[in-house]
PDB file of C-alpha atoms and ligand atoms in Angstrom:
ATOM      1  CA  MET A   1     -11.259  -0.750   6.412  1.00 76.00           C
ATOM      2  CA  ARG A   2      -8.146   1.342   5.765  1.00 94.00           C
ATOM      3  CA  LYS A   3      -7.872   4.693   7.548  1.00 94.00           C
ATOM      4  CA  LYS A   4      -7.192   7.806   5.516  1.00 97.00           C
ATOM      5  CA  PHE A   5      -3.622   8.893   5.804  1.00 98.00           C
ATOM      6  CA  ILE A   6      -2.853  12.554   5.216  1.00 98.00           C
ATOM      7  CA  VAL A   7       0.722  13.742   4.948  1.00 98.00           C
ATOM      8  CA  GLY A   8       1.982  17.301   4.654  1.00 98.00           C
ATOM      9  CA  ASN A   9       5.197  17.679   2.684  1.00 98.00           C
ATOM     10  CA  MET A  10       6.548  21.076   3.684  1.00 98.00           C
ATOM     11  CA  LYS A  11       9.435  20.802   1.193  1.00 98.00           C
ATOM     12  CA  MET A  12      12.163  23.424   1.827  1.00 98.00           C
ATOM     13  CA  ASN A  13       9.859  25.755   3.728  1.00 98.00           C
ATOM     14  CA  LYS A  14       9.614  27.074   7.315  1.00 98.00           C
ATOM     15  CA  LEU A  15      12.496  27.965   9.572  1.00 98.00           C
ATOM     16  CA  PRO A  16      13.222  25.880  12.657  1.00 98.00           C
ATOM     17  CA  SER A  17      11.836  28.813  14.687  1.00 98.00           C
ATOM     18  CA  GLU A  18       8.618  28.870  12.635  1.00 98.00           C
ATOM     19  CA  ILE A  19       7.627  25.217  12.908  1.00 98.00           C
ATOM     20  CA  GLY A  20       6.533  25.399  16.573  1.00 98.00           C
ATOM     21  CA  PRO A  21       4.085  28.282  16.030  1.00 98.00           C
ATOM     22  CA  TYR A  22       2.767  26.518  12.886  1.00 98.00           C
ATOM     23  CA  ILE A  23       2.075  23.297  14.821  1.00 98.00           C
ATOM     24  CA  GLU A  24       0.484  25.177  17.718  1.00 98.00           C
ATOM     25  CA  ARG A  25      -2.014  26.628  15.207  1.00 98.00           C
ATOM     26  CA  LEU A  26      -2.608  23.263  13.500  1.00 98.00           C
ATOM     27  CA  LYS A  27      -3.030  21.188  16.657  1.00 98.00           C
ATOM     28  CA  PRO A  28      -6.469  22.340  17.859  1.00 98.00           C
ATOM     29  CA  LEU A  29      -7.836  22.322  14.303  1.00 98.00           C
ATOM     30  CA  VAL A  30      -7.087  18.647  13.677  1.00 98.00           C
ATOM     31  CA  LYS A  31      -7.375  17.107  17.116  1.00 97.00           C
ATOM     32  CA  ASP A  32     -10.548  15.206  16.172  1.00 97.00           C
ATOM     33  CA  ALA A  33      -9.310  14.056  12.764  1.00 97.00           C
ATOM     34  CA  GLU A  34     -10.515  10.595  11.764  1.00 95.00           C
ATOM     35  CA  GLY A  35      -7.447   9.779   9.727  1.00 94.00           C
ATOM     36  CA  ASP A  36      -3.752   9.758  10.517  1.00 97.00           C
ATOM     37  CA  VAL A  37      -1.830  13.011  10.167  1.00 98.00           C
ATOM     38  CA  VAL A  38       1.885  13.266   9.398  1.00 98.00           C
ATOM     39  CA  LEU A  39       4.006  16.354   8.833  1.00 98.00           C
ATOM     40  CA  CYS A  40       7.201  15.847   6.814  1.00 99.00           C
ATOM     41  CA  VAL A  41       9.472  18.745   7.695  1.00 98.00           C
ATOM     42  CA  PRO A  42      13.015  19.718   6.690  1.00 98.00           C
ATOM     43  CA  SER A  43      15.549  17.733   8.761  1.00 98.00           C
ATOM     44  CA  THR A  44      16.564  20.915  10.597  1.00 98.00           C
ATOM     45  CA  ASN A  45      12.989  21.208  11.908  1.00 98.00           C
ATOM     46  CA  ILE A  46      12.402  17.639  13.090  1.00 98.00           C
ATOM     47  CA  GLN A  47      13.420  18.264  16.683  1.00 98.00           C
ATOM     48  CA  ASN A  48      11.106  21.233  17.157  1.00 98.00           C
ATOM     49  CA  ALA A  49       8.296  19.509  15.293  1.00 98.00           C
ATOM     50  CA  VAL A  50       8.559  16.454  17.560  1.00 98.00           C
ATOM     51  CA  LEU A  51       8.584  18.688  20.639  1.00 98.00           C
ATOM     52  CA  HIS A  52       5.453  20.558  19.601  1.00 98.00           C
ATOM     53  CA  THR A  53       3.489  17.482  18.430  1.00 98.00           C
ATOM     54  CA  LYS A  54       4.167  15.451  21.583  1.00 98.00           C
ATOM     55  CA  GLY A  55       0.923  14.043  22.983  1.00 97.00           C
ATOM     56  CA  THR A  56      -1.056  15.004  19.866  1.00 98.00           C
ATOM     57  CA  ASN A  57      -2.374  13.017  16.897  1.00 98.00           C
ATOM     58  CA  ILE A  58       0.217  14.593  14.574  1.00 98.00           C
ATOM     59  CA  LYS A  59       3.263  12.496  13.690  1.00 98.00           C
ATOM     60  CA  VAL A  60       6.521  13.777  12.243  1.00 98.00           C
ATOM     61  CA  GLY A  61       8.442  12.613   9.195  1.00 98.00           C
ATOM     62  CA  ALA A  62      11.591  13.536   7.285  1.00 98.00           C
ATOM     63  CA  GLN A  63      11.689  14.288   3.565  1.00 98.00           C
ATOM     64  CA  ASN A  64      14.818  12.368   2.651  1.00 98.00           C
ATOM     65  CA  MET A  65      17.758  10.468   4.143  1.00 98.00           C
ATOM     66  CA  TYR A  66      20.823   8.507   3.145  1.00 98.00           C
ATOM     67  CA  TRP A  67      20.736   4.720   3.560  1.00 98.00           C
ATOM     68  CA  LYS A  68      23.763   4.313   5.819  1.00 98.00           C
ATOM     69  CA  ALA A  69      23.538   4.616   9.607  1.00 97.00           C
ATOM     70  CA  GLN A  70      26.721   6.697   9.955  1.00 98.00           C
ATOM     71  CA  GLY A  71      30.095   7.299   8.342  1.00 98.00           C
ATOM     72  CA  ALA A  72      32.023   9.500   5.947  1.00 98.00           C
ATOM     73  CA  PHE A  73      29.084  10.823   3.919  1.00 98.00           C
ATOM     74  CA  THR A  74      29.467  14.593   4.118  1.00 98.00           C
ATOM     75  CA  GLY A  75      26.190  16.458   4.166  1.00 97.00           C
ATOM     76  CA  ALA A  76      23.996  13.369   4.499  1.00 98.00           C
ATOM     77  CA  VAL A  77      21.455  12.607   7.215  1.00 98.00           C
ATOM     78  CA  SER A  78      21.027   9.033   8.369  1.00 98.00           C
ATOM     79  CA  PRO A  79      17.919   7.057   9.314  1.00 98.00           C
ATOM     80  CA  LEU A  80      19.343   6.659  12.822  1.00 98.00           C
ATOM     81  CA  MET A  81      19.623  10.437  13.211  1.00 98.00           C
ATOM     82  CA  ILE A  82      16.056  10.968  12.031  1.00 98.00           C
ATOM     83  CA  LYS A  83      14.809   8.231  14.323  1.00 98.00           C
ATOM     84  CA  ASP A  84      16.798   9.554  17.270  1.00 98.00           C
ATOM     85  CA  LEU A  85      15.104  12.951  16.896  1.00 98.00           C
ATOM     86  CA  GLY A  86      11.720  11.221  17.165  1.00 98.00           C
ATOM     87  CA  ALA A  87      10.509  11.197  13.567  1.00 98.00           C
ATOM     88  CA  GLU A  88       8.582   8.090  12.536  1.00 98.00           C
ATOM     89  CA  TYR A  89       8.223   8.499   8.771  1.00 98.00           C
ATOM     90  CA  VAL A  90      10.401   9.403   5.812  1.00 98.00           C
ATOM     91  CA  LEU A  91       9.520  10.333   2.236  1.00 98.00           C
ATOM     92  CA  VAL A  92      11.492   8.261  -0.239  1.00 98.00           C
ATOM     93  CA  GLY A  93      11.911   8.973  -3.943  1.00 98.00           C
ATOM     94  CA  HIS A  94       9.876  12.151  -4.134  1.00 98.00           C
ATOM     95  CA  SER A  95       9.902  13.339  -7.741  1.00 97.00           C
ATOM     96  CA  GLU A  96      11.831  16.486  -6.766  1.00 98.00           C
ATOM     97  CA  ARG A  97      14.550  14.245  -5.350  1.00 98.00           C
ATOM     98  CA  ARG A  98      14.487  12.103  -8.477  1.00 97.00           C
ATOM     99  CA  GLN A  99      14.589  15.078 -10.862  1.00 96.00           C
ATOM    100  CA  LEU A 100      16.726  17.665  -9.064  1.00 97.00           C
ATOM    101  CA  PHE A 101      19.010  15.421  -7.024  1.00 97.00           C
ATOM    102  CA  ILE A 102      19.362  12.526  -9.457  1.00 95.00           C
ATOM    103  CA  GLU A 103      17.795   9.961  -7.202  1.00 97.00           C
ATOM    104  CA  THR A 104      17.349   6.642  -9.009  1.00 98.00           C
ATOM    105  CA  ASP A 105      15.132   3.609  -8.579  1.00 98.00           C
ATOM    106  CA  TRP A 106      18.220   1.889  -7.196  1.00 98.00           C
ATOM    107  CA  SER A 107      18.820   4.485  -4.472  1.00 98.00           C
ATOM    108  CA  VAL A 108      15.096   4.577  -3.702  1.00 98.00           C
ATOM    109  CA  ASN A 109      15.258   0.832  -3.062  1.00 98.00           C
ATOM    110  CA  LYS A 110      18.298   1.224  -0.762  1.00 98.00           C
ATOM    111  CA  LYS A 111      16.458   3.909   1.195  1.00 98.00           C
ATOM    112  CA  VAL A 112      13.281   1.849   1.548  1.00 98.00           C
ATOM    113  CA  ALA A 113      15.332  -1.030   2.964  1.00 98.00           C
ATOM    114  CA  ALA A 114      17.242   1.287   5.317  1.00 98.00           C
ATOM    115  CA  ALA A 115      14.105   3.013   6.573  1.00 98.00           C
ATOM    116  CA  LEU A 116      12.577  -0.356   7.460  1.00 98.00           C
ATOM    117  CA  GLU A 117      15.803  -1.574   9.053  1.00 98.00           C
ATOM    118  CA  TYR A 118      15.948   1.441  11.364  1.00 98.00           C
ATOM    119  CA  GLY A 119      12.247   1.463  12.217  1.00 98.00           C
ATOM    120  CA  LEU A 120      11.048   4.340  10.053  1.00 98.00           C
ATOM    121  CA  THR A 121       7.962   4.062   7.844  1.00 98.00           C
ATOM    122  CA  PRO A 122       8.911   4.859   4.254  1.00 98.00           C
ATOM    123  CA  ILE A 123       6.419   6.811   2.138  1.00 98.00           C
ATOM    124  CA  VAL A 124       7.490   5.841  -1.368  1.00 98.00           C
ATOM    125  CA  CYS A 125       6.593   8.241  -4.189  1.00 98.00           C
ATOM    126  CA  ILE A 126       5.918   6.986  -7.710  1.00 98.00           C
ATOM    127  CA  GLY A 127       4.373   8.691 -10.726  1.00 98.00           C
ATOM    128  CA  GLU A 128       4.590   9.317 -14.446  1.00 98.00           C
ATOM    129  CA  ASN A 129       5.641  12.489 -16.248  1.00 97.00           C
ATOM    130  CA  LEU A 130       3.643  14.238 -18.935  1.00 96.00           C
ATOM    131  CA  GLU A 131       5.432  12.563 -21.823  1.00 97.00           C
ATOM    132  CA  GLN A 132       4.934   9.089 -20.403  1.00 98.00           C
ATOM    133  CA  ARG A 133       1.298   9.927 -19.859  1.00 97.00           C
ATOM    134  CA  ALA A 134       0.908  11.183 -23.430  1.00 97.00           C
ATOM    135  CA  HIS A 135       2.293   7.841 -24.644  1.00 98.00           C
ATOM    136  CA  ASN A 136      -0.121   5.837 -22.509  1.00 97.00           C
ATOM    137  CA  ARG A 137       2.697   4.469 -20.397  1.00 98.00           C
ATOM    138  CA  ILE A 138       1.305   5.298 -16.930  1.00 98.00           C
ATOM    139  CA  GLU A 139       0.745   1.715 -15.828  1.00 98.00           C
ATOM    140  CA  GLU A 140       4.099   0.479 -17.102  1.00 98.00           C
ATOM    141  CA  VAL A 141       6.012   3.382 -15.515  1.00 98.00           C
ATOM    142  CA  ILE A 142       4.472   3.186 -12.070  1.00 98.00           C
ATOM    143  CA  ILE A 143       4.622  -0.603 -11.877  1.00 98.00           C
ATOM    144  CA  VAL A 144       8.320  -0.565 -12.789  1.00 98.00           C
ATOM    145  CA  GLN A 145       9.003   2.166 -10.192  1.00 98.00           C
ATOM    146  CA  LEU A 146       7.047   0.214  -7.590  1.00 98.00           C
ATOM    147  CA  SER A 147       8.737  -3.106  -8.339  1.00 98.00           C
ATOM    148  CA  LEU A 148      12.221  -1.590  -8.212  1.00 98.00           C
ATOM    149  CA  ALA A 149      11.475   0.324  -4.998  1.00 98.00           C
ATOM    150  CA  LEU A 150      10.329  -2.886  -3.302  1.00 98.00           C
ATOM    151  CA  ARG A 151      12.981  -5.178  -4.748  1.00 98.00           C
ATOM    152  CA  ASP A 152      14.309  -7.697  -2.186  1.00 98.00           C
ATOM    153  CA  ILE A 153      12.216  -6.189   0.611  1.00 98.00           C
ATOM    154  CA  PRO A 154      11.039  -9.181   2.674  1.00 98.00           C
ATOM    155  CA  LYS A 155       7.339  -9.963   2.357  1.00 98.00           C
ATOM    156  CA  HIS A 156       6.788  -9.524   6.096  1.00 97.00           C
ATOM    157  CA  ASP A 157       7.871  -5.880   5.825  1.00 98.00           C
ATOM    158  CA  ILE A 158       5.748  -4.861   2.836  1.00 98.00           C
ATOM    159  CA  HIS A 159       2.682  -3.871   4.870  1.00 97.00           C
ATOM    160  CA  LYS A 160       4.775  -1.275   6.714  1.00 98.00           C
ATOM    161  CA  ILE A 161       5.369   0.677   3.501  1.00 98.00           C
ATOM    162  CA  ILE A 162       3.157   3.525   2.309  1.00 98.00           C
ATOM    163  CA  ILE A 163       2.894   4.369  -1.380  1.00 98.00           C
ATOM    164  CA  ALA A 164       2.113   7.825  -2.747  1.00 98.00           C
ATOM    165  CA  TYR A 165       1.002   8.013  -6.368  1.00 98.00           C
ATOM    166  CA  GLU A 166       2.062  11.466  -7.558  1.00 98.00           C
ATOM    167  CA  PRO A 167       1.877  12.221 -11.285  1.00 98.00           C
ATOM    168  CA  LEU A 168       4.729  14.665 -11.877  1.00 97.00           C
ATOM    169  CA  TRP A 169       2.677  17.038 -13.997  1.00 97.00           C
ATOM    170  CA  ALA A 170       0.219  17.536 -11.129  1.00 98.00           C
ATOM    171  CA  ILE A 171       2.807  18.540  -8.530  1.00 97.00           C
ATOM    172  CA  GLY A 172       2.696  22.254  -7.752  1.00 96.00           C
ATOM    173  CA  THR A 173       0.774  23.044 -10.953  1.00 97.00           C
ATOM    174  CA  GLY A 174      -2.826  23.259  -9.782  1.00 96.00           C
ATOM    175  CA  GLN A 175      -3.671  20.575 -12.359  1.00 96.00           C
ATOM    176  CA  THR A 176      -4.989  17.212 -11.232  1.00 97.00           C
ATOM    177  CA  PRO A 177      -6.166  14.017 -12.871  1.00 97.00           C
ATOM    178  CA  LYS A 178      -9.824  13.102 -12.455  1.00 98.00           C
ATOM    179  CA  LYS A 179     -10.663  11.275  -9.244  1.00 98.00           C
ATOM    180  CA  GLU A 180     -11.851   8.234 -11.240  1.00 98.00           C
ATOM    181  CA  GLU A 181      -8.528   8.046 -13.031  1.00 98.00           C
ATOM    182  CA  VAL A 182      -6.547   8.268  -9.797  1.00 98.00           C
ATOM    183  CA  ASN A 183      -8.788   5.596  -8.312  1.00 98.00           C
ATOM    184  CA  GLU A 184      -8.090   3.304 -11.271  1.00 98.00           C
ATOM    185  CA  ILE A 185      -4.327   3.878 -11.205  1.00 98.00           C
ATOM    186  CA  ILE A 186      -4.124   3.230  -7.474  1.00 98.00           C
ATOM    187  CA  GLY A 187      -6.154   0.096  -8.201  1.00 98.00           C
ATOM    188  CA  TRP A 188      -3.369  -1.048 -10.562  1.00 98.00           C
ATOM    189  CA  VAL A 189      -0.804  -0.470  -7.834  1.00 98.00           C
ATOM    190  CA  ARG A 190      -2.898  -2.454  -5.361  1.00 98.00           C
ATOM    191  CA  GLU A 191      -3.357  -5.238  -7.909  1.00 98.00           C
ATOM    192  CA  LYS A 192       0.409  -5.476  -8.363  1.00 98.00           C
ATOM    193  CA  ILE A 193       0.806  -5.714  -4.578  1.00 98.00           C
ATOM    194  CA  ARG A 194      -1.892  -8.396  -4.555  1.00 98.00           C
ATOM    195  CA  THR A 195      -0.239 -10.566  -7.204  1.00 98.00           C
ATOM    196  CA  SER A 196       3.200 -10.178  -5.621  1.00 98.00           C
ATOM    197  CA  TYR A 197       2.373 -10.388  -1.914  1.00 98.00           C
ATOM    198  CA  GLY A 198      -1.218 -11.608  -1.541  1.00 98.00           C
ATOM    199  CA  GLU A 199      -4.677 -10.331  -0.784  1.00 98.00           C
ATOM    200  CA  LYS A 200      -4.220  -9.409   2.877  1.00 97.00           C
ATOM    201  CA  ILE A 201      -1.195  -7.161   2.318  1.00 98.00           C
ATOM    202  CA  ALA A 202      -2.851  -5.541  -0.703  1.00 98.00           C
ATOM    203  CA  GLU A 203      -5.990  -4.740   1.274  1.00 97.00           C
ATOM    204  CA  GLU A 204      -4.031  -3.251   4.186  1.00 97.00           C
ATOM    205  CA  MET A 205      -1.603  -1.211   2.142  1.00 98.00           C
ATOM    206  CA  ILE A 206      -1.985   2.573   2.326  1.00 98.00           C
ATOM    207  CA  ILE A 207      -1.784   4.098  -1.168  1.00 98.00           C
ATOM    208  CA  GLN A 208      -2.224   7.865  -1.304  1.00 98.00           C
ATOM    209  CA  TYR A 209      -2.661  10.401  -4.040  1.00 98.00           C
ATOM    210  CA  GLY A 210      -0.468  13.514  -4.283  1.00 98.00           C
ATOM    211  CA  GLY A 211      -0.324  16.478  -6.666  1.00 98.00           C
ATOM    212  CA  SER A 212      -2.116  19.811  -6.139  1.00 98.00           C
ATOM    213  CA  VAL A 213      -4.357  18.469  -3.380  1.00 98.00           C
ATOM    214  CA  ASN A 214      -6.079  21.415  -1.684  1.00 98.00           C
ATOM    215  CA  ALA A 215      -9.018  22.236   0.565  1.00 97.00           C
ATOM    216  CA  THR A 216     -11.374  22.361  -2.417  1.00 97.00           C
ATOM    217  CA  ASN A 217     -10.547  19.023  -4.054  1.00 97.00           C
ATOM    218  CA  SER A 218      -9.510  16.828  -1.096  1.00 98.00           C
ATOM    219  CA  LYS A 219     -13.005  15.528  -0.377  1.00 97.00           C
ATOM    220  CA  ARG A 220     -13.444  14.542  -4.003  1.00 97.00           C
ATOM    221  CA  PHE A 221     -10.281  12.425  -3.983  1.00 98.00           C
ATOM    222  CA  PHE A 222     -10.382  11.041  -0.460  1.00 97.00           C
ATOM    223  CA  ASN A 223     -13.898   9.662  -0.757  1.00 96.00           C
ATOM    224  CA  MET A 224     -12.837   7.343  -3.578  1.00 97.00           C
ATOM    225  CA  PRO A 225     -12.489   3.745  -2.357  1.00 97.00           C
ATOM    226  CA  GLU A 226      -8.916   3.120  -3.549  1.00 98.00           C
ATOM    227  CA  ILE A 227      -7.485   6.498  -2.495  1.00 98.00           C
ATOM    228  CA  ASP A 228      -6.234   6.306   1.086  1.00 98.00           C
ATOM    229  CA  GLY A 229      -5.661  10.000   1.650  1.00 98.00           C
ATOM    230  CA  GLY A 230      -3.079  12.366   0.236  1.00 98.00           C
ATOM    231  CA  LEU A 231       0.405  13.751   0.134  1.00 98.00           C
ATOM    232  CA  VAL A 232      -0.037  17.510   0.303  1.00 98.00           C
ATOM    233  CA  GLY A 233       2.670  19.994  -0.669  1.00 98.00           C
ATOM    234  CA  GLY A 234       1.886  23.692  -1.106  1.00 98.00           C
ATOM    235  CA  ALA A 235      -1.496  23.492   0.605  1.00 98.00           C
ATOM    236  CA  CYS A 236      -0.025  22.240   3.891  1.00 98.00           C
ATOM    237  CA  LEU A 237       1.950  25.427   4.508  1.00 98.00           C
ATOM    238  CA  GLU A 238      -0.998  27.282   6.015  1.00 98.00           C
ATOM    239  CA  PRO A 239      -2.381  25.392   9.038  1.00 98.00           C
ATOM    240  CA  GLU A 240      -5.962  26.485   8.330  1.00 98.00           C
ATOM    241  CA  GLU A 241      -5.914  25.108   4.789  1.00 98.00           C
ATOM    242  CA  PHE A 242      -4.111  21.917   5.803  1.00 98.00           C
ATOM    243  CA  ALA A 243      -6.703  21.393   8.566  1.00 98.00           C
ATOM    244  CA  LYS A 244      -9.525  21.698   6.026  1.00 98.00           C
ATOM    245  CA  ILE A 245      -7.858  19.002   3.919  1.00 98.00           C
ATOM    246  CA  ILE A 246      -7.451  16.763   6.959  1.00 98.00           C
ATOM    247  CA  ASN A 247     -11.080  17.349   8.014  1.00 97.00           C
ATOM    248  CA  TYR A 248     -12.263  16.876   4.434  1.00 96.00           C
ATOM    249  CA  ASN A 249     -15.631  15.396   5.382  1.00 91.00           C
ATOM    250  CA  ASP A 250     -16.737  18.172   7.763  1.00 87.00           C
TER     251      ASP A 250
HETATM  252  P1  PGA B   1       1.762  19.919  -4.255  1.00 56.16           P
HETATM  253  O1  PGA B   1       2.983  18.934  -3.926  1.00 56.16           O
HETATM  254  O2  PGA B   1       0.648  19.542  -3.337  1.00 56.16           O
HETATM  255  O3  PGA B   1       2.288  21.294  -3.986  1.00 56.16           O
HETATM  256  O4  PGA B   1       1.390  19.696  -5.673  1.00 56.16           O
HETATM  257  C1  PGA B   1       2.776  17.587  -3.652  1.00 56.16           C
HETATM  258  C2  PGA B   1       4.085  16.901  -3.425  1.00 56.16           C
HETATM  259  O5  PGA B   1       5.072  17.299  -4.054  1.00 56.16           O
HETATM  260  O6  PGA B   1       4.195  15.966  -2.627  1.00 56.16           O
END
């Protein structure tokens, strides 16, 4: 049985001085959580986040990285740097990175490989936009994104990867697909993993839903059999609301 996996994506929010107080408020509220809890913070906040989550059930992740370990790449942050600060996860290919920072399937693939090489767990985001959805291209779009993201990744590393299905039109809009639809789409992703890498890996793989998850709808989504938790943006910014999402069955 897969555990639920709930990730907060803080995006470009919270100052380094604000992340400690935020975590101190979140900690007691989620200490008995059944699922895994990860907080993906801006790179500037990783150190403080790691300090304040030490000894708790909250893990820390980054939101992006470059794929090289070091070198002349002005402004970039490397997997080694993230790892050295104590983060364990990294979001890869979030739609805001793809849309606003021209991230491609090719660079997503390089980042997945680099994350695995340096011992970080990549959380790979895939999802269709409204136009692709209107043209009934959801399955084609997400399977292509998935296949390109995982290209040339050795089979023995696949189970370490987490997938987040995030339809672009649901991110930050308050609109969501129906839970049955998300369940079916995640089923397609799992089926692709099954045909490419086998039953065992497909059954173990964590595949989340993301896009306007909040304290009101989390239970609905997370109780579906294929949906292994969520990637939560706006609703993770207040510890009380994020805790309700994490404790969705209470
Ligand atoms: P949202 O963001 O929950 O604010 O829709 C989700 C995400 O971008 O990962």
